[in-house]
mmCIF file of C-alpha atoms in Angstrom:
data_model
loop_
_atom_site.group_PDB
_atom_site.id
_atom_site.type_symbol
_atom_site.label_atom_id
_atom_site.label_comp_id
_atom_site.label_asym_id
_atom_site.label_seq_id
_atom_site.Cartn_x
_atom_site.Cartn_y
_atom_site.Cartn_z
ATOM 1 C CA UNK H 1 113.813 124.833 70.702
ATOM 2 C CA UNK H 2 114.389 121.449 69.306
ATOM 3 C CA UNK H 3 111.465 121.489 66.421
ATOM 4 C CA UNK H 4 111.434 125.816 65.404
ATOM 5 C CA UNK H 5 108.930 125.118 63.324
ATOM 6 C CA UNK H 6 105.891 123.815 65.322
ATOM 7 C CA UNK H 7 104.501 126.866 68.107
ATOM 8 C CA UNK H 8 105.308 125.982 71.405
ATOM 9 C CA UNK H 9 101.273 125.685 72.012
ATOM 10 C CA UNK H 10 101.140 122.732 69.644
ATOM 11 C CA UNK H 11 104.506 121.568 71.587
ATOM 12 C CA UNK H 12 102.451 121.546 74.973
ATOM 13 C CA UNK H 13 99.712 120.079 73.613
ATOM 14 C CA UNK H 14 101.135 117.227 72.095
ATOM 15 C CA UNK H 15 103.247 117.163 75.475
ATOM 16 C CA UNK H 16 100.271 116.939 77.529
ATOM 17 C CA UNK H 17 98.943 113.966 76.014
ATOM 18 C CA UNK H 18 102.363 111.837 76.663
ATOM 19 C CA UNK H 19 102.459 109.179 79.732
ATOM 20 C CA UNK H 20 104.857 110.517 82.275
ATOM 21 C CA UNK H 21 107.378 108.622 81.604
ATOM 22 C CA UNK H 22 107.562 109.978 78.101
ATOM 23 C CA UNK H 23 107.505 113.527 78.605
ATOM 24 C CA UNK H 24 110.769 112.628 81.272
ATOM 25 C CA UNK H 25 112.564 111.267 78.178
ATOM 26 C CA UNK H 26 111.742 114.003 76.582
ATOM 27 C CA UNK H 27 112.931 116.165 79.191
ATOM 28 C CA UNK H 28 116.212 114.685 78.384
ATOM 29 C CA UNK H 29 117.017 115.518 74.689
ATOM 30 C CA UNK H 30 117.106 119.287 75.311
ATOM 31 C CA UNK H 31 117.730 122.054 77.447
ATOM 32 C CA UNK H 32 115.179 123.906 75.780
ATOM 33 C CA UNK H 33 112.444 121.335 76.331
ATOM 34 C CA UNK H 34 113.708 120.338 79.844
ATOM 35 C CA UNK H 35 112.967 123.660 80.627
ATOM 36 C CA UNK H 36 109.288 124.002 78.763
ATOM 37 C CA UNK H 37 108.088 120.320 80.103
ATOM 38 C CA UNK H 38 109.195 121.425 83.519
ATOM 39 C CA UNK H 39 106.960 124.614 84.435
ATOM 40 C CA UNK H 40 104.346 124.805 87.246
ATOM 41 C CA UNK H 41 101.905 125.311 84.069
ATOM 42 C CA UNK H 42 102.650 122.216 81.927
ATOM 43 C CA UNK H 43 103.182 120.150 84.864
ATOM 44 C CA UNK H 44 99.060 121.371 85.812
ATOM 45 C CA UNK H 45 98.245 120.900 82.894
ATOM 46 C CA UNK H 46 99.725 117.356 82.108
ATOM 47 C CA UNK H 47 98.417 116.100 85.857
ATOM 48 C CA UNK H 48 94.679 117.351 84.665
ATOM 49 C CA UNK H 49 94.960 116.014 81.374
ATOM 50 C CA UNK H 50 95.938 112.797 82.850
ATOM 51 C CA UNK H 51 92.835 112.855 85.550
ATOM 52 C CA UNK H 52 90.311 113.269 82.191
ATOM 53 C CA UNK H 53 91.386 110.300 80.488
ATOM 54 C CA UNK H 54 91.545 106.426 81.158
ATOM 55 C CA UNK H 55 95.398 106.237 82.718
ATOM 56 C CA UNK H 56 96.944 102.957 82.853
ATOM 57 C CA UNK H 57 97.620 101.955 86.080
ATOM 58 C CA UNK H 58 101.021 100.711 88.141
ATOM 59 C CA UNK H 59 102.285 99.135 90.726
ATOM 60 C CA UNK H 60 104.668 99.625 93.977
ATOM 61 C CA UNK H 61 105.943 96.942 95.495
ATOM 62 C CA UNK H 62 108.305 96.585 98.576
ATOM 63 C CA UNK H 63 109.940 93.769 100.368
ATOM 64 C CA UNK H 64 111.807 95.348 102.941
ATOM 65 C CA UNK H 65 115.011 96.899 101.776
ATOM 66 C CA UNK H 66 113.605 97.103 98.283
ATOM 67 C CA UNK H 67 111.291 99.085 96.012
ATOM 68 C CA UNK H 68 110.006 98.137 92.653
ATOM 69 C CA UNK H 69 107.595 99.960 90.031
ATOM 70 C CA UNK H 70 105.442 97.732 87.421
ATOM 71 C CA UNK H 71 104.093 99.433 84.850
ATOM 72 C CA UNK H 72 101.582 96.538 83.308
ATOM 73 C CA UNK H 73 100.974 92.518 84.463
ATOM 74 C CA UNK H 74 100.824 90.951 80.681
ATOM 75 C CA UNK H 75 97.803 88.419 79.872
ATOM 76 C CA UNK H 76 99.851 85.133 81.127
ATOM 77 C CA UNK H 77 100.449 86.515 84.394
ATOM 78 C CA UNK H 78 103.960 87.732 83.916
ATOM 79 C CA UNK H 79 105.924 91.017 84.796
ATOM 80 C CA UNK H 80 108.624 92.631 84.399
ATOM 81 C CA UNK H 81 109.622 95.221 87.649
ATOM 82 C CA UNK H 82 111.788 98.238 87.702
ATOM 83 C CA UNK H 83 113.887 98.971 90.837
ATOM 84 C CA UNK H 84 114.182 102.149 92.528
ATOM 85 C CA UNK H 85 117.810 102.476 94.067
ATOM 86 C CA UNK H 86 117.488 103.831 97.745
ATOM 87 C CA UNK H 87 120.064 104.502 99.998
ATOM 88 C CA UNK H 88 122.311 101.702 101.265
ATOM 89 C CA UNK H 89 120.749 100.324 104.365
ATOM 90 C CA UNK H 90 117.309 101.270 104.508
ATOM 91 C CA UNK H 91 114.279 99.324 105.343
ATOM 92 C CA UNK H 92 111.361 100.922 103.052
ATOM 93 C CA UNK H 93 107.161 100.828 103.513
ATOM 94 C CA UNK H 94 104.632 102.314 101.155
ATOM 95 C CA UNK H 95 102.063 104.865 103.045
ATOM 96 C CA UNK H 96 99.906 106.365 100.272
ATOM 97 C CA UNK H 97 99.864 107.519 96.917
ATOM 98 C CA UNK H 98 98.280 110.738 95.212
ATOM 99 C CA UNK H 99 99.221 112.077 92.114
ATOM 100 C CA UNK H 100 101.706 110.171 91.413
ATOM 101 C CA UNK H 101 103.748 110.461 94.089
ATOM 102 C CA UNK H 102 104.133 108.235 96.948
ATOM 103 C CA UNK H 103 104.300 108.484 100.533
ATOM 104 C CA UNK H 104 107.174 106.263 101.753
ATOM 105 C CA UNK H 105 109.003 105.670 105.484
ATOM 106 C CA UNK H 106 112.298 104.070 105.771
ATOM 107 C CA UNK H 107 113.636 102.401 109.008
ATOM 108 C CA UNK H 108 114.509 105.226 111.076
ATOM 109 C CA UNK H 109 110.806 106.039 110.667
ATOM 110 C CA UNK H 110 111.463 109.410 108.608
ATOM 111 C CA UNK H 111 108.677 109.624 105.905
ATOM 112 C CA UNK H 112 109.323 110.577 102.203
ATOM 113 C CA UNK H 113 107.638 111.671 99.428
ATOM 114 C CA UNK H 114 108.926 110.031 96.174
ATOM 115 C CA UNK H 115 107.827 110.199 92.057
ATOM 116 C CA UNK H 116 108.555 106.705 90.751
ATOM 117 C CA UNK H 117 108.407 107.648 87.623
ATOM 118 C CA UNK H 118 110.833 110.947 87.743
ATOM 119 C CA UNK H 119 113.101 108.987 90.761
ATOM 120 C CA UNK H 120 112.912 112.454 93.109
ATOM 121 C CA UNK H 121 112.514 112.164 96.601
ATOM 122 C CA UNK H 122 111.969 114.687 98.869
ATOM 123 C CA UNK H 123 112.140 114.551 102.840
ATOM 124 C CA UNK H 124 109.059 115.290 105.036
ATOM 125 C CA UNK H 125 110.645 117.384 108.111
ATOM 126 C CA UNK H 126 109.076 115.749 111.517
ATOM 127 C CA UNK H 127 106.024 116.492 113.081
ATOM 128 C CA UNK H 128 105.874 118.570 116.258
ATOM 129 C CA UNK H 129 105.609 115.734 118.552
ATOM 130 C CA UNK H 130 108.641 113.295 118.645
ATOM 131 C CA UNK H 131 107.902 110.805 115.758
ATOM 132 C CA UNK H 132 107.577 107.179 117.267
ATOM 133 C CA UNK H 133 106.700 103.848 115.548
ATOM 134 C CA UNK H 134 102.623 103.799 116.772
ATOM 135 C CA UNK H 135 101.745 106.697 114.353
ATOM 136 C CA UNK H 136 99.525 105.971 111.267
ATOM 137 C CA UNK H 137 99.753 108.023 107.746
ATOM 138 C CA UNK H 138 97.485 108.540 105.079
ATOM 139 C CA UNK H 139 98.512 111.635 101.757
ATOM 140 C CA UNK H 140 96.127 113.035 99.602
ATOM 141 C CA UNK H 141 95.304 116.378 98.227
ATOM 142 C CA UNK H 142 93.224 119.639 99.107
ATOM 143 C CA UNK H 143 91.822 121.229 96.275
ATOM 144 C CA UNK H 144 90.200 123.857 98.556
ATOM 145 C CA UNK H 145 93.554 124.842 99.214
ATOM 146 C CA UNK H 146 96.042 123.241 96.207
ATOM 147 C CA UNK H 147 98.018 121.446 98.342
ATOM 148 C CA UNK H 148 99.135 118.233 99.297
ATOM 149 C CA UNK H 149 98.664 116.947 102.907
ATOM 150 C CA UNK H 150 99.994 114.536 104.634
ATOM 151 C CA UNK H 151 98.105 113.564 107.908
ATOM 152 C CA UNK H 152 99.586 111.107 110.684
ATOM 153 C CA UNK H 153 97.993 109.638 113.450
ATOM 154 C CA UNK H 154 98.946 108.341 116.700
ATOM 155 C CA UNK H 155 96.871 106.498 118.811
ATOM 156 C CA UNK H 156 96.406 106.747 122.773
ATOM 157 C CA UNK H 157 94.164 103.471 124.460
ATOM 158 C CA UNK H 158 93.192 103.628 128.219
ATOM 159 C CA UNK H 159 90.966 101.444 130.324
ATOM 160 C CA UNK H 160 88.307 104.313 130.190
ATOM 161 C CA UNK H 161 89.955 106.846 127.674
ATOM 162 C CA UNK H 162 90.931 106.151 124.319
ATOM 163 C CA UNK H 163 91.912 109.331 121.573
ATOM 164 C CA UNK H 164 94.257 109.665 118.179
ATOM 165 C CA UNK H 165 96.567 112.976 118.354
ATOM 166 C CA UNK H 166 96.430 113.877 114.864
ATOM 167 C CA UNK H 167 98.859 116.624 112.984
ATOM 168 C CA UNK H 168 98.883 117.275 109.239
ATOM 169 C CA UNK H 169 101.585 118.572 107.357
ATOM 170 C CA UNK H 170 101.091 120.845 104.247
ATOM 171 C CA UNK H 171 103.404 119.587 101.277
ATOM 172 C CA UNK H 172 103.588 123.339 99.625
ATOM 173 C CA UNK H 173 103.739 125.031 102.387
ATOM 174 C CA UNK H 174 106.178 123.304 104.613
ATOM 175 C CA UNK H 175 104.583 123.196 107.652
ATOM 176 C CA UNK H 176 102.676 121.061 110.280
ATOM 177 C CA UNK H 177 99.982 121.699 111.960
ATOM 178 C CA UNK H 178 98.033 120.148 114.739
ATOM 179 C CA UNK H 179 94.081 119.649 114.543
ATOM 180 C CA UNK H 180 91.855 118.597 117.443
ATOM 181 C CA UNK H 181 92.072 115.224 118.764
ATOM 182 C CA UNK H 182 89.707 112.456 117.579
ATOM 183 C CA UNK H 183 87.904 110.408 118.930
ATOM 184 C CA UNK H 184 88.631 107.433 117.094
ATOM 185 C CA UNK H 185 91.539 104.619 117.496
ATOM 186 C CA UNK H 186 93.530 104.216 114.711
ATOM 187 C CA UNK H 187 95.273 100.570 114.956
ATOM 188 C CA UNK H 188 98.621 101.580 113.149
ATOM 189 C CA UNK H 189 100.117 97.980 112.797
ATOM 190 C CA UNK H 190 96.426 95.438 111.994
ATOM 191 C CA UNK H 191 95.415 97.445 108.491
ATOM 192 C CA UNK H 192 96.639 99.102 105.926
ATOM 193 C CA UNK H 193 96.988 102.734 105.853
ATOM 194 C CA UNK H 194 94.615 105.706 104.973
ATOM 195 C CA UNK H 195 93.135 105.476 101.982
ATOM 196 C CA UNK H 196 92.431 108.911 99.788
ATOM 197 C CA UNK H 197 89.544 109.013 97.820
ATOM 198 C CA UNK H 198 86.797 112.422 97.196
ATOM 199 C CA UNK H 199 88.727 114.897 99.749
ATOM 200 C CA UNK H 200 88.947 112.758 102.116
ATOM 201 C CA UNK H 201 91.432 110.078 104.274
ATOM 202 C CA UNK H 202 89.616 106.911 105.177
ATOM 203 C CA UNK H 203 90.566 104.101 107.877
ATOM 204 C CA UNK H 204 88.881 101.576 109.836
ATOM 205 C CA UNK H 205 88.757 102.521 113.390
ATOM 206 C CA UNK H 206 87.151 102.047 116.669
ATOM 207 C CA UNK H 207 85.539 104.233 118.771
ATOM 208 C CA UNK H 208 84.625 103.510 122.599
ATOM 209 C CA UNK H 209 81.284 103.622 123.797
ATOM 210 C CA UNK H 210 80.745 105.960 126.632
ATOM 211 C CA UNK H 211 78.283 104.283 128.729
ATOM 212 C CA UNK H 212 80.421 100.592 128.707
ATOM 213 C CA UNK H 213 83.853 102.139 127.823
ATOM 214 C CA UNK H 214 83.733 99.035 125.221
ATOM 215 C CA UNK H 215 85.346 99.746 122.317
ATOM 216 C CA UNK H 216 83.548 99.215 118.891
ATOM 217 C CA UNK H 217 84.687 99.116 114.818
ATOM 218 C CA UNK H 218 83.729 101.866 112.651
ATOM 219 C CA UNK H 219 84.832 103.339 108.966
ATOM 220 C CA UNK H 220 85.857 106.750 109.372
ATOM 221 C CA UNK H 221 86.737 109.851 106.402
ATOM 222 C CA UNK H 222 89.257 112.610 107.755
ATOM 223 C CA UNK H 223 87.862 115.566 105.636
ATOM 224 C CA UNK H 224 91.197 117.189 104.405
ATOM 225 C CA UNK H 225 89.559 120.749 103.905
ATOM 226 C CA UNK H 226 87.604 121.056 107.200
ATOM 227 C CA UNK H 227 90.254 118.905 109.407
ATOM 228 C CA UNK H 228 87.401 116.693 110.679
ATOM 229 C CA UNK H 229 87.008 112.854 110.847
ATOM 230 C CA UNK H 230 83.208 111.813 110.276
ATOM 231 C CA UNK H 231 81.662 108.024 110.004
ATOM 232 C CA UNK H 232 80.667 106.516 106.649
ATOM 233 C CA UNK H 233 77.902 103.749 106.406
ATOM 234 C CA UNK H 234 78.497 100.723 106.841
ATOM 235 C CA UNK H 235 77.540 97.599 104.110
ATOM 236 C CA UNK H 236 74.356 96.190 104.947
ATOM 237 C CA UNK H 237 74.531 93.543 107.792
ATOM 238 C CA UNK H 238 77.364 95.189 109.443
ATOM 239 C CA UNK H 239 76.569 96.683 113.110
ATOM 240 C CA UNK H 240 79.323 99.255 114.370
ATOM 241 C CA UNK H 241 79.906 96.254 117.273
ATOM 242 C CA UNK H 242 81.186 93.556 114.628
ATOM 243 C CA UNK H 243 82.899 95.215 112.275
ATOM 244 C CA UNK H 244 85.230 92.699 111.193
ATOM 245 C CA UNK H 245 87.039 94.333 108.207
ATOM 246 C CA UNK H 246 90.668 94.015 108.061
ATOM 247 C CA UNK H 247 91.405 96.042 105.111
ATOM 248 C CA UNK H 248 90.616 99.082 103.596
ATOM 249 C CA UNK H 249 91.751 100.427 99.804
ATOM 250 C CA UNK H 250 90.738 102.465 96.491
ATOM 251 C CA UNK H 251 89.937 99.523 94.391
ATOM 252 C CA UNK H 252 89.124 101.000 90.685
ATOM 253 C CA UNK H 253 88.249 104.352 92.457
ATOM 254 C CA UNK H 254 85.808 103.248 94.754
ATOM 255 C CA UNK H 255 85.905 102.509 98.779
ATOM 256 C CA UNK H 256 86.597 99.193 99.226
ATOM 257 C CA UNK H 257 86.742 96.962 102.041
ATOM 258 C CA UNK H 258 87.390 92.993 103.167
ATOM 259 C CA UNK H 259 86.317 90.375 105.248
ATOM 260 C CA UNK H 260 88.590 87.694 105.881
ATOM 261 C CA UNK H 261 87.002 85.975 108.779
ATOM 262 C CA UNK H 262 86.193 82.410 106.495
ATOM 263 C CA UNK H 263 89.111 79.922 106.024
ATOM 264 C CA UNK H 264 87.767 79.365 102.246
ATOM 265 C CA UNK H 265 86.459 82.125 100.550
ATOM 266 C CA UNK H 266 86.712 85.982 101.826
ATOM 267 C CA UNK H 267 84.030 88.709 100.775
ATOM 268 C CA UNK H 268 84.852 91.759 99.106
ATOM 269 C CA UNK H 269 82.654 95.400 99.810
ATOM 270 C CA UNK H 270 82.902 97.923 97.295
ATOM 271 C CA UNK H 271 80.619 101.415 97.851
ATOM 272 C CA UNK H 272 79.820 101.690 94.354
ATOM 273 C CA UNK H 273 78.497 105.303 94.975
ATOM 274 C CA UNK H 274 80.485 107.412 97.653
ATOM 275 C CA UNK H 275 78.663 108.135 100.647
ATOM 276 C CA UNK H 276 75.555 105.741 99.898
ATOM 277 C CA UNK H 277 74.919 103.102 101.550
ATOM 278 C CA UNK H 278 73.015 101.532 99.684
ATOM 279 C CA UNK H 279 75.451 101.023 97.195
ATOM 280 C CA UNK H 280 77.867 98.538 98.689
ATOM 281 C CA UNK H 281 77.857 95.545 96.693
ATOM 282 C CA UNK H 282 80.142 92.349 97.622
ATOM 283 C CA UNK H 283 82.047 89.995 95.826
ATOM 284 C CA UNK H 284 83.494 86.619 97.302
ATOM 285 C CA UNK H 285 86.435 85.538 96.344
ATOM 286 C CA UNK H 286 87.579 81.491 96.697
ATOM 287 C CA UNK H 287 90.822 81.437 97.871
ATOM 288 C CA UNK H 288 91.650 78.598 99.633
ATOM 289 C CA UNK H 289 94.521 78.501 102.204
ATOM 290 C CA UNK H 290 96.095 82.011 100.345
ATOM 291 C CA UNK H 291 93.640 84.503 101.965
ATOM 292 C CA UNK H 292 95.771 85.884 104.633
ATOM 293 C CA UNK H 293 96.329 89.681 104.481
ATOM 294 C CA UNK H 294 94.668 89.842 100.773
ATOM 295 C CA UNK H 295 94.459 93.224 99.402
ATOM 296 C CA UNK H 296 92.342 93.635 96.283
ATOM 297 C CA UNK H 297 94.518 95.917 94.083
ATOM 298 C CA UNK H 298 92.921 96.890 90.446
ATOM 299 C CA UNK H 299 91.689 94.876 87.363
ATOM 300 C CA UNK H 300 93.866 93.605 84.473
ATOM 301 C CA UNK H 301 93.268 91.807 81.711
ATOM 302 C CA UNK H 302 90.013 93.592 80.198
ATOM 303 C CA UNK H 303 88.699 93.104 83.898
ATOM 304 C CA UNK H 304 88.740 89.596 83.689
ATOM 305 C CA UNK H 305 91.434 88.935 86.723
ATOM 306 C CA UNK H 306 91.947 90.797 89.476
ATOM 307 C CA UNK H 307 95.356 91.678 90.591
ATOM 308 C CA UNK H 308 95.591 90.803 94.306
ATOM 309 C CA UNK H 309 98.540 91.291 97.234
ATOM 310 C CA UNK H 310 98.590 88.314 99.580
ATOM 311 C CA UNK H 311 101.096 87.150 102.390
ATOM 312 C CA UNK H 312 104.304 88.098 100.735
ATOM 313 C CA UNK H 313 103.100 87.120 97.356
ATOM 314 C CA UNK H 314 101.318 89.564 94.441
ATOM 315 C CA UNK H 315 98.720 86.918 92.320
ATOM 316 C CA UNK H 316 96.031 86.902 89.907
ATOM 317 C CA UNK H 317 92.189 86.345 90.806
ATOM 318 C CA UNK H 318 90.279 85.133 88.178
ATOM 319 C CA UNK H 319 86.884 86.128 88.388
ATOM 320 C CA UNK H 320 85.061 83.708 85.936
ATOM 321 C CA UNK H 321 86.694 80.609 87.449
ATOM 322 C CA UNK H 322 87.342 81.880 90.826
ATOM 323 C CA UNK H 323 90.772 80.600 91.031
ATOM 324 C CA UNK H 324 94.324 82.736 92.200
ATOM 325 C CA UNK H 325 97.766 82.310 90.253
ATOM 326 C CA UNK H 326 101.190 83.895 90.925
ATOM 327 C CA UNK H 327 102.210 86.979 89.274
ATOM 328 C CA UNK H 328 105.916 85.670 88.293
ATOM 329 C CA UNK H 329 108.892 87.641 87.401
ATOM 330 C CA UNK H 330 112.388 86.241 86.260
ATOM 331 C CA UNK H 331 110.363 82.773 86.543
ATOM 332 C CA UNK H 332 109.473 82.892 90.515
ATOM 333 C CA UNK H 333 106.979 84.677 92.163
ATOM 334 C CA UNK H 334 106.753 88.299 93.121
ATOM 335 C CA UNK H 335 107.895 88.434 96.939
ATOM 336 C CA UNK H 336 106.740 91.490 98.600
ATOM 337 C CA UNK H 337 106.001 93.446 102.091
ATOM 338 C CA UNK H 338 103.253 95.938 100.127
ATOM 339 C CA UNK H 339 102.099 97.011 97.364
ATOM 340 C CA UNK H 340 100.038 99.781 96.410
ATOM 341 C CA UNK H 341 98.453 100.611 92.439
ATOM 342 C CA UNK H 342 99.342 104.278 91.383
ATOM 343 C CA UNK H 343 99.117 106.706 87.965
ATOM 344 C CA UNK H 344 102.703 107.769 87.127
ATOM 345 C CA UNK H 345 102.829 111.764 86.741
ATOM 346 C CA UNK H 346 105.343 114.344 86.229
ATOM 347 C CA UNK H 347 104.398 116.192 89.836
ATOM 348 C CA UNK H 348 107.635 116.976 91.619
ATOM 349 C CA UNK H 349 107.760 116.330 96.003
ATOM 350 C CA UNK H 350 109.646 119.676 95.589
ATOM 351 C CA UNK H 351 107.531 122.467 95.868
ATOM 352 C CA UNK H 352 108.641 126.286 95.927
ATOM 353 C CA UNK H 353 107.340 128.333 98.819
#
């Protein structure tokens, strides 16, 4: 042990109140503390000390054949990115994020599970049907169960028949396995993936109606302990047959969900309570000619901005004078495909049986 004179309960203690990154550096300055910073127990134990208290948040952003990690956006708008190496060749996106770790696909369309913080990566064997490029993900976790899933998609649309095949994979326990079809149309390529939040995966969807074979928008939750997708409420003046939403996120660990449709301004939902109704409130946001494919993201600066992904560009909304910036980096803007906000951890993708 590097300090013999503190008990190696203080040690974990102290340990457990580190940011990830921390405890990995201190990983690195002994054997003996790689070894006692690396257990199923402190790793538990770090993750659920991390859930109880106000994390800072960070960032992953990718622009095609790269991948970059941002641990804070500073006051005047500025950042300063940390690249992930990936293997030569490879076209990445960005999936989901739970825990810490990151759901990523690279060109051939083989999906990942990577720590940005710790660098491992771990490869997610296929699914039983052959893997094609139509098939949505969304990652979260199962507490009913203590393990990670991973749940893809793919879509089937007919003139009078429309269903999603669905499969989920469990992280721990190395296997897929295939739950009954929904209903619903998942639209793998027009919004962004699932979003986990309470249990559950959530998308925007569309489900036909059986008596005009029409085909109309709903939210939708796929319950990762029961293996069932169910419909959440809607925000008040939305009708299941003009949904318009074209994106769907966690914003500051709520459901949240935007309207573009305006050329100006877009409005912003966020279900304040889960489940309720009632409890969607909306924000507009002026944006000018920069709302295509905006993604709210989380709040910086005490709350007063919030940090927003646009087409190919990562920006700052100010709330109080309703006006967007660039994020910059190296003095030019931050160019990106996606980007998705995330709580570093120690959790490894590798799992024992």
């Amino acid at each position: 042990m590097a300090n013999p004179d503190l008990p190696e309960e203080i040690l974990l203690e102290i340990f457990s109140l580190l940011p990830a990154k921390s405890v990995g550096k201190c990983r690195c300055l002994s054997k003996s503390w790689r070894t006692l910073l690396s257990t199923p127990q402190f790793v538990k134990s770090h993750l659920d000390r991390r859930n109880t208290v106000h994390q800072r948040q960070s960032l992953l952003i990718s622009h095609s054949i790269t991948l970059q990690s941002i641990d804070a956006v500073r006051n005047n708008g500025v950042v300063v990115p940390r690249r992930i190496e990936l293997p030569h060749g490879w076209r990445i996106g960005v999936a989901g994020s739970c825990d810490g770790l990151v759901l990523v696909l690279n060109h051939k369309n083989e999906i990942f599970l990577l720590n940005p913080v710790t660098l491992d990566r771990a490869r997610v064997p296929d699914s039983y049907k052959t893997r094609y490029y139509g098939c949505k993900y969304g990652f979260g976790y199962d507490a009913s169960c203590d393990d990670y899933k991973i749940v893809e998609t793919c879509s089937y649309i007919g003139r009078r028949a429309s269903y999603t095949f669905v499969d989920v994979y469990y992280v721990k326990r190395r296997l897929w396995k295939k739950v009954e079809h929904s209903r619903y149309v998942h639209y793998p390529c027009a919004v962004t993936p699932g979003a986990f939040l309470n249990g559950a995966i959530h998308y925007l969807a569309c489900q036909r109606d059986h008596e005009s074979g029409v085909l109309y928008n709903v939210i939708v939750a796929f319950d990762l302990e029961h293996d069932v997708f169910d419909e959440m409420p809607l925000p008040s003046g939305y009708s299941v047959g003009r949904l318009v939403f074209d994106k769907l996120v966690v914003f500051e660990g709520c459901l949240c969900v935007v309207d573009s449709r305006r050329n100006v301004e877009i409005d912003v939902w966020v279900m304040k309570e889960y489940g309720l109704a009632e409890s969607w409130a909306k924000c507009s946001f002026r944006v000018g000619f920069y709302w295509d494919n905006l993604k709210p993201l989380c709040c910086v600066n005490n709350g007063e901005d919030v940090l927003v992904s646009t087409s190919e560009k990562l920006r700052l909304y100010n709330l109080k004078e309703r006006a967007l910036r660039d994020v910059v980096v190296d003095g030019g803007a931050v160019v990106l495909r996606e980007a998705i906000v995330f709580v570093g951890s120690i959790v490894s993708p590798f799992f024992d049986t």
